[in-house]
Coordinates of C-alpha atoms and ligand atoms in Angstrom, one line a residue:
Chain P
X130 CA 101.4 74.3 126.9
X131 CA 104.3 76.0 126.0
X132 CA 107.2 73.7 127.6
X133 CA 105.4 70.8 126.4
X134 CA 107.7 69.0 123.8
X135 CA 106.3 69.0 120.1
X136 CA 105.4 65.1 118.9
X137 CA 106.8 65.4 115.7
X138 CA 109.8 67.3 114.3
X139 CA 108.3 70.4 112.6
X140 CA 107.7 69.1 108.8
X141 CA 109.3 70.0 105.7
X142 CA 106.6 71.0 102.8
X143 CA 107.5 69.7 98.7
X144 CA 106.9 72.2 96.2
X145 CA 107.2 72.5 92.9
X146 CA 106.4 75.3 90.4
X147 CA 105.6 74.6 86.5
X148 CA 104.6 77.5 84.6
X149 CA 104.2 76.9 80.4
X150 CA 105.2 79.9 78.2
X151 CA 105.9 80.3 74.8
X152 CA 107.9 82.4 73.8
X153 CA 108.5 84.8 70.9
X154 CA 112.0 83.4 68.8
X155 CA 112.3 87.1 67.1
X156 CA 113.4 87.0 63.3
X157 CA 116.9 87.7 64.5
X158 CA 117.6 84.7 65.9
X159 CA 114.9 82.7 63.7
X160 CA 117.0 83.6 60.6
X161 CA 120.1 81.8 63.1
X162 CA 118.2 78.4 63.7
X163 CA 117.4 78.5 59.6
X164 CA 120.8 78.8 58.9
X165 CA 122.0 75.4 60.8
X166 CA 119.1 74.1 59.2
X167 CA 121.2 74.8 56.1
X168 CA 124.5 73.9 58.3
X169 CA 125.2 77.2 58.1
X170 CA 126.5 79.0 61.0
X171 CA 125.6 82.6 60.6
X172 CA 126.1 86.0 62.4
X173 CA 125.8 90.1 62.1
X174 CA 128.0 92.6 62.2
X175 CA 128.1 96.1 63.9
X176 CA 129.0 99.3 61.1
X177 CA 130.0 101.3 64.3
X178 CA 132.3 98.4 65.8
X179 CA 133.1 96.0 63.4
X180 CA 132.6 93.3 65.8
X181 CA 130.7 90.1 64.4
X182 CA 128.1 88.7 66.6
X183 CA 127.6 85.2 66.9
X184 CA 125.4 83.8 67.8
X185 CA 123.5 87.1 65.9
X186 CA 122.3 90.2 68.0
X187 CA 120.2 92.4 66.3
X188 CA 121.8 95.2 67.6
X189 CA 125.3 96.1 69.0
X190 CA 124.6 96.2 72.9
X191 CA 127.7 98.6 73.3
X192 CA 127.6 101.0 70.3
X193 CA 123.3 100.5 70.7
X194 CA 122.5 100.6 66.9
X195 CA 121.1 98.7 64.7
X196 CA 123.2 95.2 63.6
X197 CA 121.9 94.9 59.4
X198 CA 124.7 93.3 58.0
X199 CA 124.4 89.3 58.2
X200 CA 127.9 87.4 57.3
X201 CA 128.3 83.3 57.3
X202 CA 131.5 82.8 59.9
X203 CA 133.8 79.7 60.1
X204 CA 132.6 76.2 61.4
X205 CA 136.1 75.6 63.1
X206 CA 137.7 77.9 65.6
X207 CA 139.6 78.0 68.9
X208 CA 138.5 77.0 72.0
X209 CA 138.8 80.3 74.5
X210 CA 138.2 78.4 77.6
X211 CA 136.2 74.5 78.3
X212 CA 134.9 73.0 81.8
X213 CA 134.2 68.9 82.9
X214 CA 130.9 68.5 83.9
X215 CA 129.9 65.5 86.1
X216 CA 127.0 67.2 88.1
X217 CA 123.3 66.2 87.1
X218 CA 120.5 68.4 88.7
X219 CA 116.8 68.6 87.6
X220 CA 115.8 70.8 84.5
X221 CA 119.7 69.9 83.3
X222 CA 119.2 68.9 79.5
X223 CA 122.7 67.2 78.7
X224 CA 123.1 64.1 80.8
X225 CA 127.1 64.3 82.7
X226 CA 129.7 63.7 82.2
X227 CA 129.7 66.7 79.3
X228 CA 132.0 69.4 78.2
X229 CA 131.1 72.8 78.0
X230 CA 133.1 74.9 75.7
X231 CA 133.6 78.5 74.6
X232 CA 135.2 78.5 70.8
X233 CA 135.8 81.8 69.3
X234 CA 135.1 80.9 65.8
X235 CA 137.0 81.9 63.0
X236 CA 136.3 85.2 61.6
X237 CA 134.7 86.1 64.5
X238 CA 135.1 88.3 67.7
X239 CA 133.2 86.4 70.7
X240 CA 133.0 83.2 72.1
X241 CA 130.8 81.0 71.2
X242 CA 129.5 78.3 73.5
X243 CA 128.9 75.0 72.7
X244 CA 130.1 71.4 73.9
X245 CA 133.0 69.3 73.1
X246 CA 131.8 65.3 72.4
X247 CA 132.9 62.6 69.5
X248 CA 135.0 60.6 72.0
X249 CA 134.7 58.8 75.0
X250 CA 134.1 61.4 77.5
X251 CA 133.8 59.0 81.0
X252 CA 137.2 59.6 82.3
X253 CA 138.1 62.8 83.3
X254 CA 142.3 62.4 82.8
X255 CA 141.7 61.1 79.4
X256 CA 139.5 64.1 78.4
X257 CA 142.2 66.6 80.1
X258 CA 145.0 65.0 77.6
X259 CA 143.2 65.5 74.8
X260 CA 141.6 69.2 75.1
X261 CA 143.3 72.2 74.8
X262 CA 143.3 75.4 76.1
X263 CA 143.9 77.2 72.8
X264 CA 142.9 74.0 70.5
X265 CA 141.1 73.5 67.7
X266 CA 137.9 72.3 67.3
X267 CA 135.2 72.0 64.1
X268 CA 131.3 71.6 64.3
X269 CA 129.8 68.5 63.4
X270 CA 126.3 68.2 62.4
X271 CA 123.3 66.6 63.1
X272 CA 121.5 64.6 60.6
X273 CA 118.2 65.7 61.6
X274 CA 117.6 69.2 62.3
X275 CA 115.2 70.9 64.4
X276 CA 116.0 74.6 64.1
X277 CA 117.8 74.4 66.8
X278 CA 121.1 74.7 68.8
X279 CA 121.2 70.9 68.6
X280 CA 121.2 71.1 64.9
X281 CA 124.9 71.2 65.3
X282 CA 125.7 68.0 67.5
X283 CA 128.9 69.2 69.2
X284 CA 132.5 70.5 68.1
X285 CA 135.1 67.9 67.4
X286 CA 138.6 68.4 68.3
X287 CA 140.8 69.0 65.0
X288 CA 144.1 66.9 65.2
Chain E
X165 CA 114.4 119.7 96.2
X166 CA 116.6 119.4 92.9
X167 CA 113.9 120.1 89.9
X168 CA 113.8 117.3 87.3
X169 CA 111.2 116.3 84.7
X170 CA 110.0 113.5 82.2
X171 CA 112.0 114.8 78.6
X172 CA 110.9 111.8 76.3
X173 CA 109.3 108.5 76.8
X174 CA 108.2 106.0 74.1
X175 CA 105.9 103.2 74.7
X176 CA 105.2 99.7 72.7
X177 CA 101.5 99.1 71.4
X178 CA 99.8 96.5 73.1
X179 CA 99.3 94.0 70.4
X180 CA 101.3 90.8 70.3
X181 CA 104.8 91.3 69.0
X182 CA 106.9 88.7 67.4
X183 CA 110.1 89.6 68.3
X184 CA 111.6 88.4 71.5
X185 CA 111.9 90.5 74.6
X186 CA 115.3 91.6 74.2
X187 CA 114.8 92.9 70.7
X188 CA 111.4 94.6 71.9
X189 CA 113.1 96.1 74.6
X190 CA 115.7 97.5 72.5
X191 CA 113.4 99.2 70.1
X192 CA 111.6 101.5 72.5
X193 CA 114.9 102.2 74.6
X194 CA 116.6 103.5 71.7
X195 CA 113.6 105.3 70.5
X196 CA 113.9 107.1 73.5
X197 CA 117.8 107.8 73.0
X198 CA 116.9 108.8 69.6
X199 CA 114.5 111.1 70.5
X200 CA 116.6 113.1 72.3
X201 CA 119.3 112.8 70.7
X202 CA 121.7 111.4 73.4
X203 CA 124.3 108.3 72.7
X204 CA 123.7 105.5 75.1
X205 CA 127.1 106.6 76.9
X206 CA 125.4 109.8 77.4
X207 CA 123.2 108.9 79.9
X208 CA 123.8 108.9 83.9
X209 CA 122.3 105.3 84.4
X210 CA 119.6 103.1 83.9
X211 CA 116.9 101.4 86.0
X212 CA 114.6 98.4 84.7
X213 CA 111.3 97.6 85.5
X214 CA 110.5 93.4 85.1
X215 CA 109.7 90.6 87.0
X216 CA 111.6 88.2 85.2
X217 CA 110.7 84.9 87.3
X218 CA 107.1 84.9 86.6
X219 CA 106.9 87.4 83.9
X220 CA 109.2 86.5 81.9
X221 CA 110.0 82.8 82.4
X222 CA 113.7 83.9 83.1
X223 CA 115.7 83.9 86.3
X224 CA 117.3 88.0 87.0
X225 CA 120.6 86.4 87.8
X226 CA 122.0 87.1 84.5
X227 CA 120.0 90.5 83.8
X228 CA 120.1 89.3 80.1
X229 CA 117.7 91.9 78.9
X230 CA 120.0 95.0 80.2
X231 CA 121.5 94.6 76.9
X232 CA 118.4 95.8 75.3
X233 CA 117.8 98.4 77.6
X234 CA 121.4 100.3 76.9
X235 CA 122.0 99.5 80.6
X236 CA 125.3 97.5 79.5
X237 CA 128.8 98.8 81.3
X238 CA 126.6 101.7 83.0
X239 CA 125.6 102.2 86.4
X240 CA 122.6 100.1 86.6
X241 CA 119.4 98.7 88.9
X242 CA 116.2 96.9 88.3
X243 CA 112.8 96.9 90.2
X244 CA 110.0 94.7 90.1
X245 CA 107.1 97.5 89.6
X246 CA 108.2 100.3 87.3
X247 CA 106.2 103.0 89.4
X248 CA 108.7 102.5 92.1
X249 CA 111.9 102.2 89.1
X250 CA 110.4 105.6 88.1
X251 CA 111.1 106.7 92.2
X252 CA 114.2 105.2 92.3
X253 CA 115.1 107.3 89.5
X254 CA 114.2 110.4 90.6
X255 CA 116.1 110.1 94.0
X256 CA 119.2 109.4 91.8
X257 CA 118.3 112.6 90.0
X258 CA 117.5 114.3 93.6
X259 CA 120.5 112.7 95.3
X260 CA 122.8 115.2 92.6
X261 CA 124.5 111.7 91.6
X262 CA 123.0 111.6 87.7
X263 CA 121.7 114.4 85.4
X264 CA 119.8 111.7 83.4
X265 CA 118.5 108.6 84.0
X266 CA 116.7 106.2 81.5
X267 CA 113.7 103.9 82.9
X268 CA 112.9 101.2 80.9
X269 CA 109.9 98.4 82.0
X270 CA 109.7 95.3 80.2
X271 CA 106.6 92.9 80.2
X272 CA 105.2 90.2 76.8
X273 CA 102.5 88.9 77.7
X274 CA 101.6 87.1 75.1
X275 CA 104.8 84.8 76.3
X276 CA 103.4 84.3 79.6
X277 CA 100.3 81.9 80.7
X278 CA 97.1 83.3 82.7
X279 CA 97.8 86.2 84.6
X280 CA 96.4 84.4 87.5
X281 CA 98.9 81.1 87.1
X282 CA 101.5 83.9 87.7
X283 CA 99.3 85.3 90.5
X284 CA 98.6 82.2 92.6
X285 CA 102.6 82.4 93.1
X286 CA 102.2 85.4 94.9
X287 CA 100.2 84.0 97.8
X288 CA 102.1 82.3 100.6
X289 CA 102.6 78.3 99.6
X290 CA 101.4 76.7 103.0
X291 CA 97.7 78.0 103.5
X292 CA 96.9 81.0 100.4
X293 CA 97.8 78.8 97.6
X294 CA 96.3 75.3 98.4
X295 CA 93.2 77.5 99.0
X296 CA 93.4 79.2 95.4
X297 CA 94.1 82.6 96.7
X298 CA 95.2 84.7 93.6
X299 CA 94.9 88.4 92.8
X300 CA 91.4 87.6 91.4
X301 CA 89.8 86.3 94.1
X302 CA 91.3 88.2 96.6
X303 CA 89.7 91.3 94.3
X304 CA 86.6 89.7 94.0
X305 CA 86.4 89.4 98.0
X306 CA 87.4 92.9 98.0
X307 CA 84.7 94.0 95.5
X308 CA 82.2 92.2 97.9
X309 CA 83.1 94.0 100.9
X310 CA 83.4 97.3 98.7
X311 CA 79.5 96.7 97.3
X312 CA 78.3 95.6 100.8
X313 CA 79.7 98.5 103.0
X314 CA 79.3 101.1 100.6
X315 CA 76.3 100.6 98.4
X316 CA 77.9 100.2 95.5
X317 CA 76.2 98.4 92.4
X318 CA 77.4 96.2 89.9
X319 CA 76.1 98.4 87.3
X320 CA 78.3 101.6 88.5
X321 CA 81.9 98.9 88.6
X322 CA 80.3 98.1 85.1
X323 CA 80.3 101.8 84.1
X324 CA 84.4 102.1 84.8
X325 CA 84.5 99.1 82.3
X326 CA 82.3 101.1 79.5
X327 CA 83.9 104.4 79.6
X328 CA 87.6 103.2 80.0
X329 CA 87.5 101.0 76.6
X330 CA 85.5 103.5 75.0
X331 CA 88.6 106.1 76.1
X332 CA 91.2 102.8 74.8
X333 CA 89.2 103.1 71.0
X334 CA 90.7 106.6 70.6
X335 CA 94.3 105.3 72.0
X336 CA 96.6 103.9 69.6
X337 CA 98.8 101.8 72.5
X338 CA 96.6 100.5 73.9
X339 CA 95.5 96.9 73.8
X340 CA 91.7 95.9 74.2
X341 CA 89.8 98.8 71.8
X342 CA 86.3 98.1 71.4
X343 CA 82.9 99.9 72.5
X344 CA 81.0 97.6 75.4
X345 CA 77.9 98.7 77.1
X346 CA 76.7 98.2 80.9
X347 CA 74.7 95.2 79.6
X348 CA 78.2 93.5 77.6
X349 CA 79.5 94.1 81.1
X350 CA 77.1 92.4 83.2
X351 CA 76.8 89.2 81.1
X352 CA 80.1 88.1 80.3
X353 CA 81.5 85.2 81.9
X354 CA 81.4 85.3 85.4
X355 CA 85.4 84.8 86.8
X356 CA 85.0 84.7 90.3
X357 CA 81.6 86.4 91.4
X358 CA 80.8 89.3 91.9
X359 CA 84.0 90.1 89.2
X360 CA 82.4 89.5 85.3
X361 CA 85.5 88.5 82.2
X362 CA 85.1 92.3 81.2
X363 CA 86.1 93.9 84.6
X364 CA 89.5 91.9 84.7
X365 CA 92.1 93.6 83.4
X366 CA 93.9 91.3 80.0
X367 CA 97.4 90.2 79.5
X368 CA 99.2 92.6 77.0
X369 CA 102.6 93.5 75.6
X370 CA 104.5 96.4 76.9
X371 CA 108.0 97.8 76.8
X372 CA 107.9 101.5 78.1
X373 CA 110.6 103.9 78.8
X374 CA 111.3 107.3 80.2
X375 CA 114.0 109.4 80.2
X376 CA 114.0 111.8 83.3
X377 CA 116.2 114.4 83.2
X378 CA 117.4 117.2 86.3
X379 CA 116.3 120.9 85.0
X380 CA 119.0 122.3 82.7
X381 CA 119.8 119.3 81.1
X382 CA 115.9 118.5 80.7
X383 CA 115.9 121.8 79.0
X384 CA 118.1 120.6 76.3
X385 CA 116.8 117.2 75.6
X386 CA 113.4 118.5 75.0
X387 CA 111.1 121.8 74.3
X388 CA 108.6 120.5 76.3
X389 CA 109.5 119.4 79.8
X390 CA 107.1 117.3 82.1
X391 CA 107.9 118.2 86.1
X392 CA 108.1 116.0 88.6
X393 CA 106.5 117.6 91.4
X394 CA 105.6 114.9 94.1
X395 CA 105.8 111.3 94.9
X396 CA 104.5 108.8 97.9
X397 CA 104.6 104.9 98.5
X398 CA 103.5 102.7 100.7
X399 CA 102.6 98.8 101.7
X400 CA 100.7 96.9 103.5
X401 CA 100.8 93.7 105.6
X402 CA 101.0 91.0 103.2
X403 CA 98.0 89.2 104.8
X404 CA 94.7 89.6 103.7
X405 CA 93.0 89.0 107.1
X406 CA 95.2 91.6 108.4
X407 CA 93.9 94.2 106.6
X408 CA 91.2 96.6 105.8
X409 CA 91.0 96.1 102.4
X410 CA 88.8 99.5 101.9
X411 CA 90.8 101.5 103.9
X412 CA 94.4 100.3 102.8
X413 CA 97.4 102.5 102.4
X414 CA 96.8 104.3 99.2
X415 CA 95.5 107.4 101.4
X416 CA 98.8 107.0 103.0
X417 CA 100.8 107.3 100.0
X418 CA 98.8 109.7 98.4
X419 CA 99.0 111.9 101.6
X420 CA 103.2 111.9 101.3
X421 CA 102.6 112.5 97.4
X422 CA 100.6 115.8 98.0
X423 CA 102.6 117.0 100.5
X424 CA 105.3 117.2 98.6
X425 CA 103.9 118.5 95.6
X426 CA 102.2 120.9 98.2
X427 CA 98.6 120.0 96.7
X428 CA 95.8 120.6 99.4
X429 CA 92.6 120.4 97.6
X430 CA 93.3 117.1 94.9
X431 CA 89.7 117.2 93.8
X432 CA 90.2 120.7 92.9
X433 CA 94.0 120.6 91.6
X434 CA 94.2 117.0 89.9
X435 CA 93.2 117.6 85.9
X436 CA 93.5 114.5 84.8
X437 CA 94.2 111.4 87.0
X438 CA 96.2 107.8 85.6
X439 CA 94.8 105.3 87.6
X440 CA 96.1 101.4 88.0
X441 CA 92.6 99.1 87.8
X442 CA 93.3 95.9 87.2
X443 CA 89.4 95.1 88.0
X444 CA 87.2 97.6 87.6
X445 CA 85.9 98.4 90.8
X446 CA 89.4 99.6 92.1
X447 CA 89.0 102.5 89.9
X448 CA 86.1 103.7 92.2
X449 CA 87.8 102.8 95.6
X450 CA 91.2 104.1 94.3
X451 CA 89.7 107.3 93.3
X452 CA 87.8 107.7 97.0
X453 CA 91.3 107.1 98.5
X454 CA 93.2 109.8 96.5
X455 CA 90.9 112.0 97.5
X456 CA 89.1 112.7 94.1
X457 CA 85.8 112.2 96.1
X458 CA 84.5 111.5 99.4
X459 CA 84.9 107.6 100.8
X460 CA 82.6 105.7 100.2
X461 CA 81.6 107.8 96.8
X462 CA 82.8 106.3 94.4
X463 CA 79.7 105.2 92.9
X464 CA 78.0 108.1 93.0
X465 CA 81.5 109.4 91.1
X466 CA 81.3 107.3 87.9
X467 CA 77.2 108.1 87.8
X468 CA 78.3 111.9 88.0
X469 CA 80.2 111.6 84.7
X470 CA 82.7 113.9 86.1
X471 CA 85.7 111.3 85.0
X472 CA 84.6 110.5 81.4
X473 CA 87.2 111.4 79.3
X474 CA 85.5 115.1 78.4
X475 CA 84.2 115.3 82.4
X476 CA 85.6 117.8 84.3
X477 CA 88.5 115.5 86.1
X478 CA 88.7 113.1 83.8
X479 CA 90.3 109.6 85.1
X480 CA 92.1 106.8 82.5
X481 CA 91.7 108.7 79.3
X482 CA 94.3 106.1 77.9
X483 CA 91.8 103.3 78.6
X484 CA 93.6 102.5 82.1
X485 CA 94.9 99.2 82.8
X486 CA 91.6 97.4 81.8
X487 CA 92.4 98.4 78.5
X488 CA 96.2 97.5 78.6
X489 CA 97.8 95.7 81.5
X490 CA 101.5 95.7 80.8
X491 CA 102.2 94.0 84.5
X492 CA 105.4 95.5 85.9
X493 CA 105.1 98.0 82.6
X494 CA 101.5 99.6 84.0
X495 CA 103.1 102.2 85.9
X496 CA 105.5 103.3 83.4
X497 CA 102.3 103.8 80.9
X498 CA 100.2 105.9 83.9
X499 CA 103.0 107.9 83.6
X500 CA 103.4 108.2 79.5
X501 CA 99.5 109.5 79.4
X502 CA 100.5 111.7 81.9
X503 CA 103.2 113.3 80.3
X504 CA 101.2 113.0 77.2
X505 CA 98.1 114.7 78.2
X506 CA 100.3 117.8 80.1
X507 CA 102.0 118.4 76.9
X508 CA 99.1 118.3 75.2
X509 CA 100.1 115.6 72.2
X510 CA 97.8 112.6 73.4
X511 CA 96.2 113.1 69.9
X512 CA 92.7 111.1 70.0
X513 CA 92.2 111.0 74.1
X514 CA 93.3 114.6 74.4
X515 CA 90.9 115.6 77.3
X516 CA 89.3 118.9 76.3
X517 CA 90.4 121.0 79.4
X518 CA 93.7 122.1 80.2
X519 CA 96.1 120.3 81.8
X520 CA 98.7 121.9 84.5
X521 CA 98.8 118.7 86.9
X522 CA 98.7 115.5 86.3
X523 CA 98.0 112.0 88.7
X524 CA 99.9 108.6 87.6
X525 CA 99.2 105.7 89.9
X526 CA 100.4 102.2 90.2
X527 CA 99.4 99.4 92.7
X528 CA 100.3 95.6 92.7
X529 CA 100.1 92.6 95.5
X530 CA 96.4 91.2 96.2
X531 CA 93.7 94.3 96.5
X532 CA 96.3 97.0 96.7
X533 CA 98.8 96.0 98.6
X534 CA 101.6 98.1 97.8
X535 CA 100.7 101.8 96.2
X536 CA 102.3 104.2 94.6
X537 CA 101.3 107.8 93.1
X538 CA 103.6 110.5 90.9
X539 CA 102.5 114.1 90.6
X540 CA 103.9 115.6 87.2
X541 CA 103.4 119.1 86.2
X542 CA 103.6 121.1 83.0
Ligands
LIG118 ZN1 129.3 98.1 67.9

């Protein structure tokens, strides 16, 4: 009957969705993860723009032609803008608190994201004093390396 | 009605490419540019075709491939079927905002698992998907009602399978190419009965892209302009048990298509028709719909051998979708042959008669849910 009171409270149903892919790296940004292999942080550069991509691009997204010329950039550089993050969430790789960084390396002209670690990162008034807007900061590698991102550990602040 | 037409396209090969998507999708975008010698600046705007959830493993938020598409610090929009991107870019031609607009559609399927993992997301999560309601067995149970009701025979579904890969080993793009025969048909693997492997549709690669262009400036981009004469939508309820699924709304969106191309007799004035069959049988129930033949004669269409690719209204001489099936891309590549066949440069699956007008049709959702038809011109 329709002003009979429902038993239960209507239900909420879980769901979950896993779907595998695998997919294609490109030699672009293959010949990228074999550079940190090599701690090597490389990038391209546009003829039209002069701009120097790093990561690489293949192309220049703005000029749309072709990026051939590959140049090694710096491994230290300024940090454009950084963020505290204490949140955790499924599917999130880095476990919080962690801090998120863009660095425009030197000899470049784009940031550059990354994360800031090498000190004790638990208090969020400590971190504050210690990173800059405008600071400097220098990779730091990993011993083992993957061909990937990881290969470079984190950025260091230069003091 | 402002007057536009297709000036260039290009369109990936449907092997496995080992470049990522964004690179891919650059390549064929700035073919396209290339080809008519315009600057990415140069052009009015930009509309992608992708389902990047499911089809790409990547949230849209970000729109990260619009980089490889040229569509960066332009006026932009995206679509999930590129049938209805090419639409959306003719009304901005129609609507006098743009003199040129590039469509792009981007699909890798080599990236992405089993079209029907993708597929079971599309049903409804509470009662379709527990009960393994994909876009194969909803085809398959539409197949079933097609063969019951209308005397149709597993050997004429089989026959759409046999000429459209024998029309794919002449076509350079696309994807499956090999000579089967009625029998190859019948005995491979059962997938969800009455549907056999070789009717399904595979899982291919596929950046295409279009530039459309209104009349004087189509003029200029190329010596050979394709005309846009007509174009008609339409979608049905989402629910299965709600619908007819032999009568559903292609005849509707074919009907608004012809109208506006002013086409009365489409068995008569259709040369050459693209037609979106992800399982074979479609082609035939697709066909009655559009008016190509009466309903319910779709069999007796393929046994005619009026649609082979030297019949005299030839249907899929690309190799349709059962040849290369692109997702999103599919419409995009109805449209390519299209063009292709009007301007007389498809090469290898050049029908022999002449072509004036052309048919490109796209459908996705479970047995034809949503349709979609373009009427190009020479
Ligand atoms: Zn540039």
């Amino acid at each position: 009957m329709a002003d009979e009171k429902p038993k239960e409270k209507p239900r909420e149903m879980r769901a979950e969705v896993t779907v595998p892919y695998e997919m294609a790296v490109g030699s672009n940004w293959h010949r990228f993860f074999e550079g940190l292999k090599e701690e090597k942080i490389l990038g391209t550069k546009c003829r039209k723009c002069n701009r120097i991509f790093v990561p690489p691009r293949s192309f220049c997204p703005r000029c749309f032609d072709d990026n051939e010329e590959w140049v090694e950039v710096g491994q230290e550089g300024r940090i454009e803008t950084w963020c505290y993050s204490n949140l955790m969430f499924p599917g999130q790789t880095l476990k919080p608190p962690f801090v998120p960084v863009q660095v425009v390396l030197d000899g470049t002209d784009m940031g550059f994201q990354h994360r800031i670690a090498g000190f004790d990162l638990s208090d969020f008034e400590k971190v504050r004093a210690l990173v800059k807007f405008g600071g400097r900061v220098r990779a730091v590698w990993n011993k083992e390396k993957k061909g990937t991102i990881f290969d470079i550990d984190y950025f260091e602040l230069v003091t | 009605m402002r007057k536009m037409a297709i000036a260039q396209f290009a369109q990936s090969a449907g092997v496995e490419s080992k470049e990522n998507l964004m690179d891919f999708t650059y390549r064929i975008s700035k073919e396209v540019l290339d080809k008519a010698g315009l600057k990415r600046s140069e052009v009015g705007c930009v509309v992608i075709a992708s389902s990047d959830i499911f089809h790409s493993g990547l949230s849209c938020a970000n729109a990260i491939d619009w980089d490889g598409a040229g569509a960066f610090m332009v006026e932009g929009t995206r679509a999930e079927d590129s049938m209805f991107a090419f639409i959306y870019a003719c009304m901005r031609i129609m609507s006098g905002h743009f003199d040129t607009v590039l469509v792009t559609s981007i699909v890798k399927g080599s990236e992405n698992p089993e079209n029907d993992t993708l597929t079971g997301f599309f049903a409804d999560p509470f009662y379709m998907r527990p009960l393994g309601i994909n876009e194969t067995t909803a085809a398959a149970m539409q197949m079933r009602e097609y063969m019951q009701r209308c005397n149709i025979t597993e050997e004429q579904c089989a026959k759409v399978v046999v000429k459209n890969l024998g029309n794919a080993l002449f076509n350079p793009y696309a994807h499956v190419r090999k000579r089967v025969t009625v029998d190859d048909v019948l005995n491979s693997d059962v997938v969800s009965d009455p549907l056999k492997a070789l009717e399904c549709a595979p899982k291919s690669e596929g950046v295409a892209s279009i530039l459309l262009a209104a009349e004087d400036k189509a003029k200029k981009l190329t010596d050979k302009p394709v005309w846009v004469k007509g174009f008609g939508t339409s979608m049905d309820h989402f629910n299965l048990g709600d619908r007819d699924l032999l009568n559903g709304q292609l005849k509707i969106a074919a009907g608004r298509a012809y109208k506006m191309a002013g086409i009365r007799n489409p068995k008569k004035e259709i040369d050459v028709a693209e037609i979106c069959e992800p399982y074979a049988f479609q082609e035939l129930l697709w066909c009655e719909k559009l008016g190509l033949c009466g309903d319910g004669e779709g069999g007796k269409l393929i046994d005619s051998g009026v649609t082979q690719m030297h019949g005299a209204s030839p249907v899929n001489p690309s190799g349709g979708v059962l040849a290369m099936n692109p997702y999103v891309s599919r419409g995009l590549y109805r449209l390519i042959e299209s063009a292709m066949q009007i301007s007389g440069s498809a090469g290898g699956h050049q029908v022999d008669k002449k072509v004036k007008t052309a048919l490109a049709h796209g459908t996705h959702g479970f047995a034809g849910q949503c349709h979609s038809l373009v009427i190009l011109e020479g």
